[in-house]
CSV table of C-alpha atoms in Angstrom, one decimal:
chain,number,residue,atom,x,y,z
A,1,UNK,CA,0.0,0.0,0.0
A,2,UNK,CA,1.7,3.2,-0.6
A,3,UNK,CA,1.1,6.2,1.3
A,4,UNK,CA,1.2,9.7,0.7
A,5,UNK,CA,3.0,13.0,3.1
A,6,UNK,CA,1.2,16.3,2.9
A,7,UNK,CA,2.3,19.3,4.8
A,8,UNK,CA,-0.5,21.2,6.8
A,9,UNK,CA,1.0,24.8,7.6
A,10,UNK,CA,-2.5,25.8,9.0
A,11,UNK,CA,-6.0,25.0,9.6
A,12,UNK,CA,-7.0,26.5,6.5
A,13,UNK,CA,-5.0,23.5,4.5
A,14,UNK,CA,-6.4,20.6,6.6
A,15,UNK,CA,-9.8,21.6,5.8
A,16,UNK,CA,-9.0,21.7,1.6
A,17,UNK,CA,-7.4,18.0,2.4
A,18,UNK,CA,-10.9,17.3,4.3
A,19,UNK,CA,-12.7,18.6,1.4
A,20,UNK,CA,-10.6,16.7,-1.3
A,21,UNK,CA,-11.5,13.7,0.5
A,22,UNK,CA,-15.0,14.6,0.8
A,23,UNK,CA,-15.1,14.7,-2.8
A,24,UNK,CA,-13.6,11.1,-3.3
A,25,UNK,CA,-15.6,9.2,-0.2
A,26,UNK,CA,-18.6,7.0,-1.5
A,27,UNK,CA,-21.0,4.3,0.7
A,28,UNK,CA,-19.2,1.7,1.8
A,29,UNK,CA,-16.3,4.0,2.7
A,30,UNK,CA,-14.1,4.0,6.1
A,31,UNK,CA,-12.0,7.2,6.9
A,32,UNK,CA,-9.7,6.4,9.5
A,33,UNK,CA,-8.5,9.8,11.6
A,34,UNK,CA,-5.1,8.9,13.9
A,35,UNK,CA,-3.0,10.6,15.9
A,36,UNK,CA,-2.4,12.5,19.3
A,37,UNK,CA,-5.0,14.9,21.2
A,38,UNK,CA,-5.1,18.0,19.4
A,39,UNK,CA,-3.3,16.6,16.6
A,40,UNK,CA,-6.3,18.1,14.3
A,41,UNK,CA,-9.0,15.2,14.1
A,42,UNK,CA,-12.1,16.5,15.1
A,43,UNK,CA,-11.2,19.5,13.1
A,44,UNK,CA,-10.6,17.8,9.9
A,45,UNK,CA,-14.2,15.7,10.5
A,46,UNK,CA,-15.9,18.5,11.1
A,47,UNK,CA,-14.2,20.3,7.5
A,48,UNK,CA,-15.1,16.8,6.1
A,49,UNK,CA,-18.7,16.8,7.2
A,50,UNK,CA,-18.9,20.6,6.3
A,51,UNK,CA,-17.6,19.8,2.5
A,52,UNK,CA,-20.1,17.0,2.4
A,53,UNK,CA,-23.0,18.5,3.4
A,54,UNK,CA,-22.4,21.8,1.1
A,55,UNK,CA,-23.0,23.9,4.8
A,56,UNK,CA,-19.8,25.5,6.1
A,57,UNK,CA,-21.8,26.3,8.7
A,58,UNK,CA,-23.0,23.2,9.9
A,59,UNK,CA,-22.6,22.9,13.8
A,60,UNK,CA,-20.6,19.3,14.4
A,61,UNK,CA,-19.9,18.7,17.7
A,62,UNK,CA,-17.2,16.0,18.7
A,63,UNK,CA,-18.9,13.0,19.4
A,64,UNK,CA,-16.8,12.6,22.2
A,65,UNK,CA,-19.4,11.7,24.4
A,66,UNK,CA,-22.3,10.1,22.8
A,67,UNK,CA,-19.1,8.4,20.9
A,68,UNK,CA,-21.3,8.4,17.1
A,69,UNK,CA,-23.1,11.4,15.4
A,70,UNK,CA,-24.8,10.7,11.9
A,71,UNK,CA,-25.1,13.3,9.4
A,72,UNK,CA,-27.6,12.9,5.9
A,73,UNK,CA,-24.8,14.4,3.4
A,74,UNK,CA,-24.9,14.9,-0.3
A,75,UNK,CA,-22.4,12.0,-0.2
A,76,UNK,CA,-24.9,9.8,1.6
A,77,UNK,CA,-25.3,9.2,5.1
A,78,UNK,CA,-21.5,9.4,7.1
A,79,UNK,CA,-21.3,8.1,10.4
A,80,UNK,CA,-18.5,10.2,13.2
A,81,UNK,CA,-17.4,8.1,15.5
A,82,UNK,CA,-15.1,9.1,18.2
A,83,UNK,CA,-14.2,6.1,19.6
A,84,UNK,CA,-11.3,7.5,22.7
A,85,UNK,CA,-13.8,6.2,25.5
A,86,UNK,CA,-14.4,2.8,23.6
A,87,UNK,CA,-12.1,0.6,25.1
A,88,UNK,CA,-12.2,-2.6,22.6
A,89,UNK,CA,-14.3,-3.5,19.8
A,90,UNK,CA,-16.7,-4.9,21.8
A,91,UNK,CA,-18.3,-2.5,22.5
A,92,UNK,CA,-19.3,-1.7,18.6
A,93,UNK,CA,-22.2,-3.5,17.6
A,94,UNK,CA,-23.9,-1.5,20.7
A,95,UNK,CA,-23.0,1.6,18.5
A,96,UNK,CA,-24.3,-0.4,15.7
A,97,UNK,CA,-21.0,-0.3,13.4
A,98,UNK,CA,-21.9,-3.4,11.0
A,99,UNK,CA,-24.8,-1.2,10.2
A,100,UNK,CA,-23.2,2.2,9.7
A,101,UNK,CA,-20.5,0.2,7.6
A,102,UNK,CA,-22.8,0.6,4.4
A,103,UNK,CA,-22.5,4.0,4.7
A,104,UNK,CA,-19.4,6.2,5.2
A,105,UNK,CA,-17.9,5.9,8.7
A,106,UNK,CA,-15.2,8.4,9.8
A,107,UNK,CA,-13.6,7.3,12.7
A,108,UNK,CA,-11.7,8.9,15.4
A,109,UNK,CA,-9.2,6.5,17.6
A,110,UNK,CA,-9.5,3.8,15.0
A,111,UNK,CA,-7.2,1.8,17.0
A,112,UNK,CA,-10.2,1.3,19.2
A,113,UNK,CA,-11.2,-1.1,16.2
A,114,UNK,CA,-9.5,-3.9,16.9
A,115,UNK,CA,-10.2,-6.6,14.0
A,116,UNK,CA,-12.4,-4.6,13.0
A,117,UNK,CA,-10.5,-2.2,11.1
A,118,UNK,CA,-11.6,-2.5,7.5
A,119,UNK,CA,-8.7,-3.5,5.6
A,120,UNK,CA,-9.9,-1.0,2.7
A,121,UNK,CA,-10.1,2.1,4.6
A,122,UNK,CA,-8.5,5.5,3.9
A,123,UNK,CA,-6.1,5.9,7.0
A,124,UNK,CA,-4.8,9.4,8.0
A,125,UNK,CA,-2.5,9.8,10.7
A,126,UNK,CA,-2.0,13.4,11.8
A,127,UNK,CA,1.2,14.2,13.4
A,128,UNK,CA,2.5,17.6,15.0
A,129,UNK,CA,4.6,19.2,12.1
A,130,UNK,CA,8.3,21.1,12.7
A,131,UNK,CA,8.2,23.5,15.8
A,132,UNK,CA,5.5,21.9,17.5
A,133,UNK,CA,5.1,20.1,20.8
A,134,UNK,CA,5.2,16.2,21.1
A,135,UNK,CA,2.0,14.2,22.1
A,136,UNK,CA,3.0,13.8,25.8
A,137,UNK,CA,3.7,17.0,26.8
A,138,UNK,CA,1.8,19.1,29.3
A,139,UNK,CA,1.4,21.9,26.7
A,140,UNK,CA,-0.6,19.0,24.1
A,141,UNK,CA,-2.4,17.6,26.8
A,142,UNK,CA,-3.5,21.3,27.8
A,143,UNK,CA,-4.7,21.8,24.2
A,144,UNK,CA,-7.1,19.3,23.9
A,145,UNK,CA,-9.2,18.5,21.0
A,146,UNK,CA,-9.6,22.0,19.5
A,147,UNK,CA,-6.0,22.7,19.4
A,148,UNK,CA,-5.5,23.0,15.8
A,149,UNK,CA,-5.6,26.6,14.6
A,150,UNK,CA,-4.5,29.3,12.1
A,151,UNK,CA,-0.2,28.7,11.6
A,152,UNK,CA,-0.1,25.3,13.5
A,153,UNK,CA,2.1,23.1,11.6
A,154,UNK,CA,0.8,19.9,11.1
A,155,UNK,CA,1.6,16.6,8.9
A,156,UNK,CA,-0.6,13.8,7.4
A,157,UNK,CA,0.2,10.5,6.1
A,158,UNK,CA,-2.4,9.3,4.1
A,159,UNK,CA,-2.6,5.7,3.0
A,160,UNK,CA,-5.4,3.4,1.6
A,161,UNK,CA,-7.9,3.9,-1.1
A,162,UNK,CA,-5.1,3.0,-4.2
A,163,UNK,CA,-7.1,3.9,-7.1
A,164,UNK,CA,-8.3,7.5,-5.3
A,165,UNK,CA,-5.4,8.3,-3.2
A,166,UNK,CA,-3.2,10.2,-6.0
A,167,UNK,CA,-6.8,12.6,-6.0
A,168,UNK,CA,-6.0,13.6,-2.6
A,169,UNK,CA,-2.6,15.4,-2.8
């Protein structure tokens, strides 16, 4: 599987990257979202969501909490799940993920998945670019999920999706 590195100077740039994959996501689909708190998930879910609705308005909160939102998109229906507080996948089919895997699923914490990480998703790790703070420190912990902002540095690695992946730089 090869992968692809794209720079993120700013917030502005993860939500084009969002919106490119907007455009390429289809039923069926699985959008895998890695990386460290405040590393720029729920932002680029809720550009994601945004692009595919057609409202750049649209209020997406994190499903942190309730651990799925679903959204009726021009794309079809895409299921967010945030799955930090999920400890395993057992605790899926409560959430009902064979069921949501018809439609598009972007997933936060996809290591949460276990085995049941589709083998045919798009995975995107996000990573702390150049001049930024590692994942342990106090200062990322402090930042939470709403870190990522105007002239944060940040880096994704996207890999997955073979015959739509070259779309997506």
């Amino acid at each position: 599987m090869s992968a692809i590195e794209i720079l993120l100077p700013d917030l502005a740039a993860t939500e084009r990257l969002a919106a490119s994959v907007a455009t390429q996501a289809r039923p069926g689909d699985a959008i895998l979202l890695a990386g460290p708190l405040g590393a720029g998930k729920t932002a680029f879910a809720r550009a994601f969501l945004r692009a595919a609705t057609g409202d750049p308005r649209l209020e997406v909160p994190s499903p942190s909490f309730t651990l799925v939102q679903t959204y009726d998109t021009d794309i079809g229906i895409v299921h967010h799940f945030d799955l930090w507080r999920l400890g395993g996948p057992g605790g899926l089919a409560e959430l009902g993920w064979d069921e949501a895997r018809a439609d598009i699923v972007l997933v936060e914490w996809p290591d949460r998945l276990g085995s049941e990480q589709p083998s045919d998703a798009l995975s995107i790790a996000l990573a702390y670019g150049p001049g930024m703070y590692g994942a342990g420190t106090s200062s990322a912990r402090a930042l939470g999920a709403e870190a990522l902002g105007t002239g944060e540095t940040r880096h994704a690695t996207l890999a997955g999706w073979p015959e739509r992946i070259g779309r997506l730089a």
